[in-house]
Tab-separated table of C-alpha atoms in Angstrom:
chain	number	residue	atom	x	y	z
A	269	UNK	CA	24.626	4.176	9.227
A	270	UNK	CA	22.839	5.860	12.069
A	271	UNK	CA	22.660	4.477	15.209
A	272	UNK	CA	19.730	6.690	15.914
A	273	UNK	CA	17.110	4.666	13.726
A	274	UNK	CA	18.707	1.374	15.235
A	275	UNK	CA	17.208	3.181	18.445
A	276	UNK	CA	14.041	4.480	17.143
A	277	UNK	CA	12.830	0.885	16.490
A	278	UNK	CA	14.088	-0.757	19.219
A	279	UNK	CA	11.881	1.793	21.476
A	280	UNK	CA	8.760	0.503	19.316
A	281	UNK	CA	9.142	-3.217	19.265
A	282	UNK	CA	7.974	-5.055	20.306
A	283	UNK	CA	5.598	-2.127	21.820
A	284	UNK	CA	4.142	-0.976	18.838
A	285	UNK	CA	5.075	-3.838	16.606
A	286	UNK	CA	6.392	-7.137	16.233
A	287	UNK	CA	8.644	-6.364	13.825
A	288	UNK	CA	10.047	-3.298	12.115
A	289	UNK	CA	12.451	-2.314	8.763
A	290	UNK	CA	13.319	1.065	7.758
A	291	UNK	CA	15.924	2.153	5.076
A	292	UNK	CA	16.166	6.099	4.400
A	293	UNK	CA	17.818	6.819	1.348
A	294	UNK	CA	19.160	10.558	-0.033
A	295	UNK	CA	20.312	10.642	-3.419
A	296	UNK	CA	19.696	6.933	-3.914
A	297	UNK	CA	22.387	5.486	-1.314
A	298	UNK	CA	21.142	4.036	1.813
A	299	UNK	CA	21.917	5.887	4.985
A	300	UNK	CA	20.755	4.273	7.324
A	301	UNK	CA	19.051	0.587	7.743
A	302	UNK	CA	17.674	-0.640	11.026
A	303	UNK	CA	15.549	-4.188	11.286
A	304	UNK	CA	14.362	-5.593	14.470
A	305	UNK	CA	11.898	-7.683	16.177
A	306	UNK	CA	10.091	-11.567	14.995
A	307	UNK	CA	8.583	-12.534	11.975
A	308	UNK	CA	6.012	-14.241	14.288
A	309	UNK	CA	5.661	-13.292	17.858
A	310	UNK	CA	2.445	-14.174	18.761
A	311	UNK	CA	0.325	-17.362	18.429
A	312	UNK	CA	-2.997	-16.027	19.447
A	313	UNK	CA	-5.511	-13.015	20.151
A	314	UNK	CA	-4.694	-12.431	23.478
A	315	UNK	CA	-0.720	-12.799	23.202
A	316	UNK	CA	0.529	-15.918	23.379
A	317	UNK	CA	4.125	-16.312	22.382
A	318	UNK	CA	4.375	-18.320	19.657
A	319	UNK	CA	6.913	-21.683	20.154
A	320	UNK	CA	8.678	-20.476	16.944
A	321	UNK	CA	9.654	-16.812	16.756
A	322	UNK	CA	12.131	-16.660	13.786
A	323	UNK	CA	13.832	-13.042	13.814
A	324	UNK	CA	13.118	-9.930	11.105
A	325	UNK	CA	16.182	-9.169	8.429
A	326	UNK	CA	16.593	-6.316	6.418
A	327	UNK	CA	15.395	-8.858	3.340
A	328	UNK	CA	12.034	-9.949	5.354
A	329	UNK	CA	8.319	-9.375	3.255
A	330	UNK	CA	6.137	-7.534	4.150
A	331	UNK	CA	2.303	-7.204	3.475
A	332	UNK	CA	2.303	-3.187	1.999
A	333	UNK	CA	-1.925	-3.178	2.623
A	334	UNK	CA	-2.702	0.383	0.924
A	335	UNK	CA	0.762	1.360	-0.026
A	336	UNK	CA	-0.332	-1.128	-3.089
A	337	UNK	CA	-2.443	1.815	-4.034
A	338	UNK	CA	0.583	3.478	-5.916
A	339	UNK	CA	1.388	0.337	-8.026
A	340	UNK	CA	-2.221	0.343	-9.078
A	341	UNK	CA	-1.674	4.160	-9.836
A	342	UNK	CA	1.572	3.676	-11.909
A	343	UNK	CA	-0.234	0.646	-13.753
A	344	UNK	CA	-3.274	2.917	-14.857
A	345	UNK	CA	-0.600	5.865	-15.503
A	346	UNK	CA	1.224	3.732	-17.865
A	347	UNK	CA	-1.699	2.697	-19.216
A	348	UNK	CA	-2.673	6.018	-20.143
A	349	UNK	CA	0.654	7.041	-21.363
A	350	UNK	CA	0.274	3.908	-24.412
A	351	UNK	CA	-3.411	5.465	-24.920
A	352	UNK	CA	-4.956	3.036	-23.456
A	353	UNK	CA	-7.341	4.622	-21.246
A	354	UNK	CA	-7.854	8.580	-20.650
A	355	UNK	CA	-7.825	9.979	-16.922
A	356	UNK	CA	-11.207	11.923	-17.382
A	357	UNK	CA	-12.929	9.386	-20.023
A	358	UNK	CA	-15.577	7.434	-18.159
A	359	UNK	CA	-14.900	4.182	-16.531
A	360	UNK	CA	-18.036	3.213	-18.014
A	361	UNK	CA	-16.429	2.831	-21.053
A	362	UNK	CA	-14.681	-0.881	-19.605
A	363	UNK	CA	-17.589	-0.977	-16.926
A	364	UNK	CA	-21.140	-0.659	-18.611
A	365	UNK	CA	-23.651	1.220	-16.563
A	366	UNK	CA	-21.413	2.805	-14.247
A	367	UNK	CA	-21.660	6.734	-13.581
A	368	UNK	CA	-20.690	8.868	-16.458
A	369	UNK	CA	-18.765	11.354	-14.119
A	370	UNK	CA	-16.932	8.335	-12.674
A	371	UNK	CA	-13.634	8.971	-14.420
A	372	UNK	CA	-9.835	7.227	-13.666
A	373	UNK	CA	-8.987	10.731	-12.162
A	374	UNK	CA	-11.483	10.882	-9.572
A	375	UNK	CA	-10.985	7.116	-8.700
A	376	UNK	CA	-6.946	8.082	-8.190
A	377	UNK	CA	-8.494	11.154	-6.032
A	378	UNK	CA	-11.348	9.438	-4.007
A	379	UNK	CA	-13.956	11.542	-5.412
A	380	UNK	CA	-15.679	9.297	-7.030
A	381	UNK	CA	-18.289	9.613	-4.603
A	382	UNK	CA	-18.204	5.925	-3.701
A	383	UNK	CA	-17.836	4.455	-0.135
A	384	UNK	CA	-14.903	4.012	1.865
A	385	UNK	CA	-15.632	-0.022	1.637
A	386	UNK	CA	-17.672	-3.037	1.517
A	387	UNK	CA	-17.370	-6.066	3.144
A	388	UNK	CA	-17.978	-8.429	-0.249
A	389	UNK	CA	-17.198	-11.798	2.145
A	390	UNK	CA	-19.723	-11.238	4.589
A	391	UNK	CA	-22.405	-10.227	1.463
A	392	UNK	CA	-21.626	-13.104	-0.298
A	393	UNK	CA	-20.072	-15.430	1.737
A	394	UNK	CA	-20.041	-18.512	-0.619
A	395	UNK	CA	-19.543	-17.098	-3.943
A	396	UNK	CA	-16.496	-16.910	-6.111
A	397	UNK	CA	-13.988	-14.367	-7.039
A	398	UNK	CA	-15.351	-13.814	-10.264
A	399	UNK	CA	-18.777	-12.876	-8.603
A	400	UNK	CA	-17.800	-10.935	-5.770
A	401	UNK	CA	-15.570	-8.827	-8.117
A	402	UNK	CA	-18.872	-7.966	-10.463
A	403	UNK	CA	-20.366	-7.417	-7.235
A	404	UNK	CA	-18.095	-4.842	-6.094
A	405	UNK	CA	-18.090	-3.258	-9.716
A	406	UNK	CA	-21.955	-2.511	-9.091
A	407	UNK	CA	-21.526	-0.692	-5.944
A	408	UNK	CA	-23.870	2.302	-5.670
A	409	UNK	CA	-22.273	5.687	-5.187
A	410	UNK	CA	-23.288	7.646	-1.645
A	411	UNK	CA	-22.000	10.737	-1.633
A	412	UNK	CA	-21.611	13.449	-4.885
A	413	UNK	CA	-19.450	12.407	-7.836
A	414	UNK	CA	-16.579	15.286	-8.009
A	415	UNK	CA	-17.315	16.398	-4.532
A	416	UNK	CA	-15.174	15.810	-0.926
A	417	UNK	CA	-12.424	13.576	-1.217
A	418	UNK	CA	-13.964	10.477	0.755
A	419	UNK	CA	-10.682	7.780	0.891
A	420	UNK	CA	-12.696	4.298	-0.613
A	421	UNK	CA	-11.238	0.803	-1.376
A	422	UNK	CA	-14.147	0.388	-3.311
A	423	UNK	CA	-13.179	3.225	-5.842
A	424	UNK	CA	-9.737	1.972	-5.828
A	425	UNK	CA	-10.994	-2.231	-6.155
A	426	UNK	CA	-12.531	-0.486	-9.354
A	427	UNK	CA	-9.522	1.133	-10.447
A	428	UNK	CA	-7.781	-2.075	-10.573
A	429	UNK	CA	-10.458	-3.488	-12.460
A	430	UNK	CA	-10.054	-0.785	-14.813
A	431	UNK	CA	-6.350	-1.351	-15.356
A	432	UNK	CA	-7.213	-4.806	-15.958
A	433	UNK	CA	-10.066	-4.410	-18.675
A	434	UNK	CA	-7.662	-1.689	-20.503
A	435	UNK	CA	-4.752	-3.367	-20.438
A	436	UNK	CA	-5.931	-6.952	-21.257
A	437	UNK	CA	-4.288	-8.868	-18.319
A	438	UNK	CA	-4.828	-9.537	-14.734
A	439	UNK	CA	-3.927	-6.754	-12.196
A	440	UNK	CA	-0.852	-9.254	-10.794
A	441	UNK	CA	0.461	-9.599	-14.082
A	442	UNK	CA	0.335	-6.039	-14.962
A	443	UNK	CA	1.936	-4.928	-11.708
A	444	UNK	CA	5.040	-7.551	-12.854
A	445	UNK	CA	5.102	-6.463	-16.511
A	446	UNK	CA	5.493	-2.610	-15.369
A	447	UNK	CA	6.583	-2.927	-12.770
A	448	UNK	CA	8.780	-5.074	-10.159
A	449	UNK	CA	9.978	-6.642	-14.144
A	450	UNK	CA	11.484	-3.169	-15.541
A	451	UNK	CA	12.647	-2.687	-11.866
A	452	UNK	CA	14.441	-5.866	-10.642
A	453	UNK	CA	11.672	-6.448	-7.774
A	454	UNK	CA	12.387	-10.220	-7.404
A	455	UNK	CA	10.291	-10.073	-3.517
A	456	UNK	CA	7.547	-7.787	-4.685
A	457	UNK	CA	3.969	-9.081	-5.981
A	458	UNK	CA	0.431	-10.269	-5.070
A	459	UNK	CA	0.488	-13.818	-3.742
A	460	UNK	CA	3.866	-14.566	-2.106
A	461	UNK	CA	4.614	-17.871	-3.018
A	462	UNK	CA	6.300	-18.941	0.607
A	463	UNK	CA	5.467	-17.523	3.846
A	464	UNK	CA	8.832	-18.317	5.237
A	465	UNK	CA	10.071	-14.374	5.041
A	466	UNK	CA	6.697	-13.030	5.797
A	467	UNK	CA	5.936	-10.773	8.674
A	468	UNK	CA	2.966	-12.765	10.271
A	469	UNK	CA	-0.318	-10.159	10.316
A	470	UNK	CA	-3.611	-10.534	12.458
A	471	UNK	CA	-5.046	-13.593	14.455
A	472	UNK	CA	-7.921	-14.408	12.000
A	473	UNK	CA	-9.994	-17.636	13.439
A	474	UNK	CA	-12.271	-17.865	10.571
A	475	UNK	CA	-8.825	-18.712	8.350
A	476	UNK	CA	-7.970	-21.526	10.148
A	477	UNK	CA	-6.035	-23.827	7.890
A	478	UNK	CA	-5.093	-27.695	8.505
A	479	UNK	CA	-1.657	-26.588	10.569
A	480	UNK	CA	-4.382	-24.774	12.875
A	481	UNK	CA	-2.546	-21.404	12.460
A	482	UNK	CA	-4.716	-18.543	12.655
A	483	UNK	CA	-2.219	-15.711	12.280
A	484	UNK	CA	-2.118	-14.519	8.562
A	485	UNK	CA	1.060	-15.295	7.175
A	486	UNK	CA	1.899	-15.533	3.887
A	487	UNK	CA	-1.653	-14.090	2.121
A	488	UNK	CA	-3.022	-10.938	2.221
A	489	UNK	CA	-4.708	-9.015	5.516
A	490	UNK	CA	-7.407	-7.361	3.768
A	491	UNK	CA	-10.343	-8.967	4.178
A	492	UNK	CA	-12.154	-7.230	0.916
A	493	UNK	CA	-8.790	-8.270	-0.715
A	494	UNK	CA	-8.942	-11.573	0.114
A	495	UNK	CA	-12.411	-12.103	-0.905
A	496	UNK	CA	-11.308	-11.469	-4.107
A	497	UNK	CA	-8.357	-13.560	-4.160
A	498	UNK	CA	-6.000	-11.761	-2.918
A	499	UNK	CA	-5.358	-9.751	-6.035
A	500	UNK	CA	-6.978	-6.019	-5.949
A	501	UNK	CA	-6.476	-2.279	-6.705
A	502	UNK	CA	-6.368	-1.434	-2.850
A	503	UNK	CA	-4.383	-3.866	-1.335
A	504	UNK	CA	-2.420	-7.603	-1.582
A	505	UNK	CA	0.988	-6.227	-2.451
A	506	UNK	CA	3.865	-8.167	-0.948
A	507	UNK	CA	7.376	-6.363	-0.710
A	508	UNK	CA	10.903	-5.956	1.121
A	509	UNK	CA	11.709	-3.126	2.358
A	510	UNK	CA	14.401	-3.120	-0.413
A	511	UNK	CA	12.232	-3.451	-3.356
A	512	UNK	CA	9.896	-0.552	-1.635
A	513	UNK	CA	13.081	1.359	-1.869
A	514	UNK	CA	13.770	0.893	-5.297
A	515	UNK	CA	10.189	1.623	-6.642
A	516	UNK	CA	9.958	5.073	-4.647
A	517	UNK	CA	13.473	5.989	-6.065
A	518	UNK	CA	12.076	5.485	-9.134
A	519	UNK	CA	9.265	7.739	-8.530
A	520	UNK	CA	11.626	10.672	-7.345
A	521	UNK	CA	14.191	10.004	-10.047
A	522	UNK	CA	10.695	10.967	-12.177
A	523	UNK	CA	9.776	7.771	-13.256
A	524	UNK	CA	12.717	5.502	-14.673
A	525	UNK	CA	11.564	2.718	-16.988
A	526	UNK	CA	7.614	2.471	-15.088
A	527	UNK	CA	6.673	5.971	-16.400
A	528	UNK	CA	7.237	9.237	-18.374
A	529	UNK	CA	8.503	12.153	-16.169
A	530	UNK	CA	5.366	13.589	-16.783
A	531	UNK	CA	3.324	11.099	-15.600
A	532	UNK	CA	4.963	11.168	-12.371
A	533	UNK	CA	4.655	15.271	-12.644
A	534	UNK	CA	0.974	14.478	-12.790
A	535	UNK	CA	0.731	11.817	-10.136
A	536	UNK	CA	2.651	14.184	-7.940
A	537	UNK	CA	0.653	16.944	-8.506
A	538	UNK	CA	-2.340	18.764	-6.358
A	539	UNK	CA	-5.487	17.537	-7.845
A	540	UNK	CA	-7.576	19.606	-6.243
A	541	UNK	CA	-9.573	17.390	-3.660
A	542	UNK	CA	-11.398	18.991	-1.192
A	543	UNK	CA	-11.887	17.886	2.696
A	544	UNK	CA	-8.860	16.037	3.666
A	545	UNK	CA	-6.265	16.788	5.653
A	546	UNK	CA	-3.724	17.073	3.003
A	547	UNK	CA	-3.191	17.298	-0.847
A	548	UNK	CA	-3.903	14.879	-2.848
A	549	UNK	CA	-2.281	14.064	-6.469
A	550	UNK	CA	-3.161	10.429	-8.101
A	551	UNK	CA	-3.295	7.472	-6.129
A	552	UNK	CA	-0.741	9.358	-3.440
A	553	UNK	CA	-0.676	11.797	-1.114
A	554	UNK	CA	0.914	15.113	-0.854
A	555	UNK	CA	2.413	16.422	3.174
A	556	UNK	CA	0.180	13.757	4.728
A	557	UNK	CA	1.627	14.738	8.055
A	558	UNK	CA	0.579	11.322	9.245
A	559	UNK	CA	3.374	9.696	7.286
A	560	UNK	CA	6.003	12.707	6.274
A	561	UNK	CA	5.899	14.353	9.683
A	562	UNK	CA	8.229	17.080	9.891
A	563	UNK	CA	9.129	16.601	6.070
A	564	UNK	CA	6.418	19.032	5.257
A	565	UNK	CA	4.035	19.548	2.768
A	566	UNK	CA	6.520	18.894	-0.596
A	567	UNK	CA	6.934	15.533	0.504
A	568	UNK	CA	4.479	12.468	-0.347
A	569	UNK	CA	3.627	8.944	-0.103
A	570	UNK	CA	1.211	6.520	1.258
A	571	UNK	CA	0.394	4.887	4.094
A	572	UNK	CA	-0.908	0.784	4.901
A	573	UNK	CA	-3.205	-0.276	7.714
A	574	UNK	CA	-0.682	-3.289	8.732
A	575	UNK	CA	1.789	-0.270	10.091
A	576	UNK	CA	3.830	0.269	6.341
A	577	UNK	CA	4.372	3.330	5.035
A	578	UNK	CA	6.800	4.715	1.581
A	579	UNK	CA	7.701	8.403	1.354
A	580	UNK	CA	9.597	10.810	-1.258
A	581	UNK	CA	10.605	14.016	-0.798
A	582	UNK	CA	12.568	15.058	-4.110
A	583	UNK	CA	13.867	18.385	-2.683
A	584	UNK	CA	15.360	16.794	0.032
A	585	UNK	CA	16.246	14.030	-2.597
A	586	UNK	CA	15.424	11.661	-0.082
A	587	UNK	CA	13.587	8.593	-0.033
A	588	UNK	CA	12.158	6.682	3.098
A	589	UNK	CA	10.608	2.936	3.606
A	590	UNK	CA	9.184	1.869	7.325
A	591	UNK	CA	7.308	-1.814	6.860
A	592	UNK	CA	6.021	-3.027	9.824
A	593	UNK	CA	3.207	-5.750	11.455
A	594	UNK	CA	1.368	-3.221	13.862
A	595	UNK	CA	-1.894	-5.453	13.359
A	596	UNK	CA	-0.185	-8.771	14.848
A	597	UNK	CA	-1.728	-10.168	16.790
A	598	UNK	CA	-4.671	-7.797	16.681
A	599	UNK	CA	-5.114	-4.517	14.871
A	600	UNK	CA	-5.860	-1.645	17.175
A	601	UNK	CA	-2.364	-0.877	18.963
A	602	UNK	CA	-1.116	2.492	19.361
A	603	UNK	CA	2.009	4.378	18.490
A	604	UNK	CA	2.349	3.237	14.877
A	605	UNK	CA	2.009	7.434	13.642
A	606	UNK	CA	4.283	8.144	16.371
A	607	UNK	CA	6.682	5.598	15.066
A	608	UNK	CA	6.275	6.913	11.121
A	609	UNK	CA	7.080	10.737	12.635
A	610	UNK	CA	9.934	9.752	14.170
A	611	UNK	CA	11.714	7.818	11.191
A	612	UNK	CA	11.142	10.561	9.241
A	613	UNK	CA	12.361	13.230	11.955
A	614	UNK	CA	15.465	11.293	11.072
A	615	UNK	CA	15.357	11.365	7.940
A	616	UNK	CA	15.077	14.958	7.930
A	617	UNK	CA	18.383	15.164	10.229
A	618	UNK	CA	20.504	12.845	7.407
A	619	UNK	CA	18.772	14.447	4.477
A	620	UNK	CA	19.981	17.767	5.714
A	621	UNK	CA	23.335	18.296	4.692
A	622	UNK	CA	22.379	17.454	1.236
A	623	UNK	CA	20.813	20.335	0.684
């Protein structure tokens, strides 16, 4: 185990973050683990410490926020794989009226030429889930269909709705029949059930529930995700760092019981989207030096707005998981790309004599 990572997140918490787990993995065993920090540190906006501050574990949930992006991708790839769908058929096909050039493939790329998001609570503030999903289904596009890459939770709420329509079950369900099922996942999902291993989030007043706790804990951070019921294509995946583990070894190991090797070969593949600062293949993205630092530009992964983060690199036959709460007690700290860099600086140092 290296003491180094140990010492990497004790420099960030409770700085950056509350609380902090990172496993790095080459050829599948773990080689190094580090956990620190509280599951709840702060009972307010402007930093109150909470009067119960129970302590992170290696086994502690975390809210994944866009890293749930890549089980909506291997959902839809699996999908595709049965026949289900086609990448490049029109999602108009499950969603009348929609764009003909809208297609799976440019949903998984963010070139669907829809907008980055859309606040669906504060538009319809006392409808239902059921209406504020249709809702989102009908947003207009804004920029050109098959043009820049333009990152939208919109294109990706759509995705999931796709997944859904195709594969005749709700998104949660799908994500546990392909999923955390085939893989063992017991911790992963939509909707934790208890909040008692959950990494609290942000201080959200208009939440306030009849223990008069206004910290998220326990349901998702997203507000578009929420809205919806906490069950979408962009975000509202639960995990442990453990489970996050298993699901990107799967991915490098080229797919296991989720996927074909080929549909990972896909997923992992340039798709050709222009304007970003890195490559992007479906639903994930390629040398995002954001999250692989020095890795470089063969590994890949995806990042989450609460401070979470999953990256593969298969020549380095390496796999890395950082889960943190950046956004408790408010979102807006600094250091959290510094902190991804350096786990995977270290990475890089373990993964080296493996090559």
């Amino acid at each position: 185990m290296s003491d180094r990572l140990d010492a990497i997140l004790a420099d960030a918490v409770p700085r950056v973050c509350p609380a902090a787990v990172a496993l790095i993995a080459v050829d599948g065993s773990v080689v190094a683990t580090a956990a620190t920090g509280e599951l709840v540190r702060y009972a307010d906006a402007a930093g109150t410490l909470a009067a119960e501050r129970p302590p992170v574990h290696r086994d502690s949930i975390f809210d994944l926020a866009s890293v749930s992006k890549l089980f909506t991708t291997v959902v839809l790839l699996s999908l595709a794989e049965e026949g289900r769908l086609g990448l490049d058929e029109p999602v108009a096909a499950w969603i009348p009226g929609r764009d003909l050039r809208i297609t799976p493939r440019r949903l998984l790329t963010h070139t669907a030429g829809l907008p980055p998001t859309r606040r669906i609570d504060h538009e319809l503030p006392g409808a239902d889930h059921a209406t504020r999903m249709a809702a989102m289904l009908e947003t207009p596009v804004t920029h050109p269909v098959g043009g820049s890459y333009l990152y939208s939770d919109v294109g990706m709420v759509i995705a999931g709705r796709v997944a859904e329509l195709a594969g005749g079950a709700p998104l949660d369900a799908l994500v546990r029949a392909r999923i955390t099922d085939v893989l063992g996942l017991p911790d992963t999902g939509y909707r934790p059930a208890s909040p008692s291993r959950i990494a609290a989030t942000e201080w959200k007043p208009e939440r306030r529930g009849p223990d008069e706790h206004v910290c998220v804990r326990g349901e998702v951070h997203d507000e578009t995700a929420y809205a919806l019921g906490g069950v979408a294509g962009h975000a509202g995946v639960f995990a442990t760092a453990g489970d996050l583990l298993a699901f990107g070894e799967a991915l490098r190991l080229g797919g296991g019981p989720m996927l074909r090797p080929e549909s990972v070969a896909e997923m992992v593949r340039d798709q050709g989207a222009e304007g970003a600062a890195f490559r992007h293949g479906l639903g994930v993205r390629l040398g995002d030096p954001g999250i692989v630092g020095p890795l470089g530009a063969a590994a890949y992964g995806h990042s989450g707005f609460t401070g979470t983060s999953l990256v593969v690199d298969p020549g380095r036959r390496l796999t890395v998981v950082l889960l943190t709460n950046a956004v408790h007690p408010v979102r807006g700290g600094e250091g959290i790309g510094e902190l991804r860099r350096a786990v995977a600086a270290e990475a890089l140092r373990l993964a080296a004599p493996a090559l």
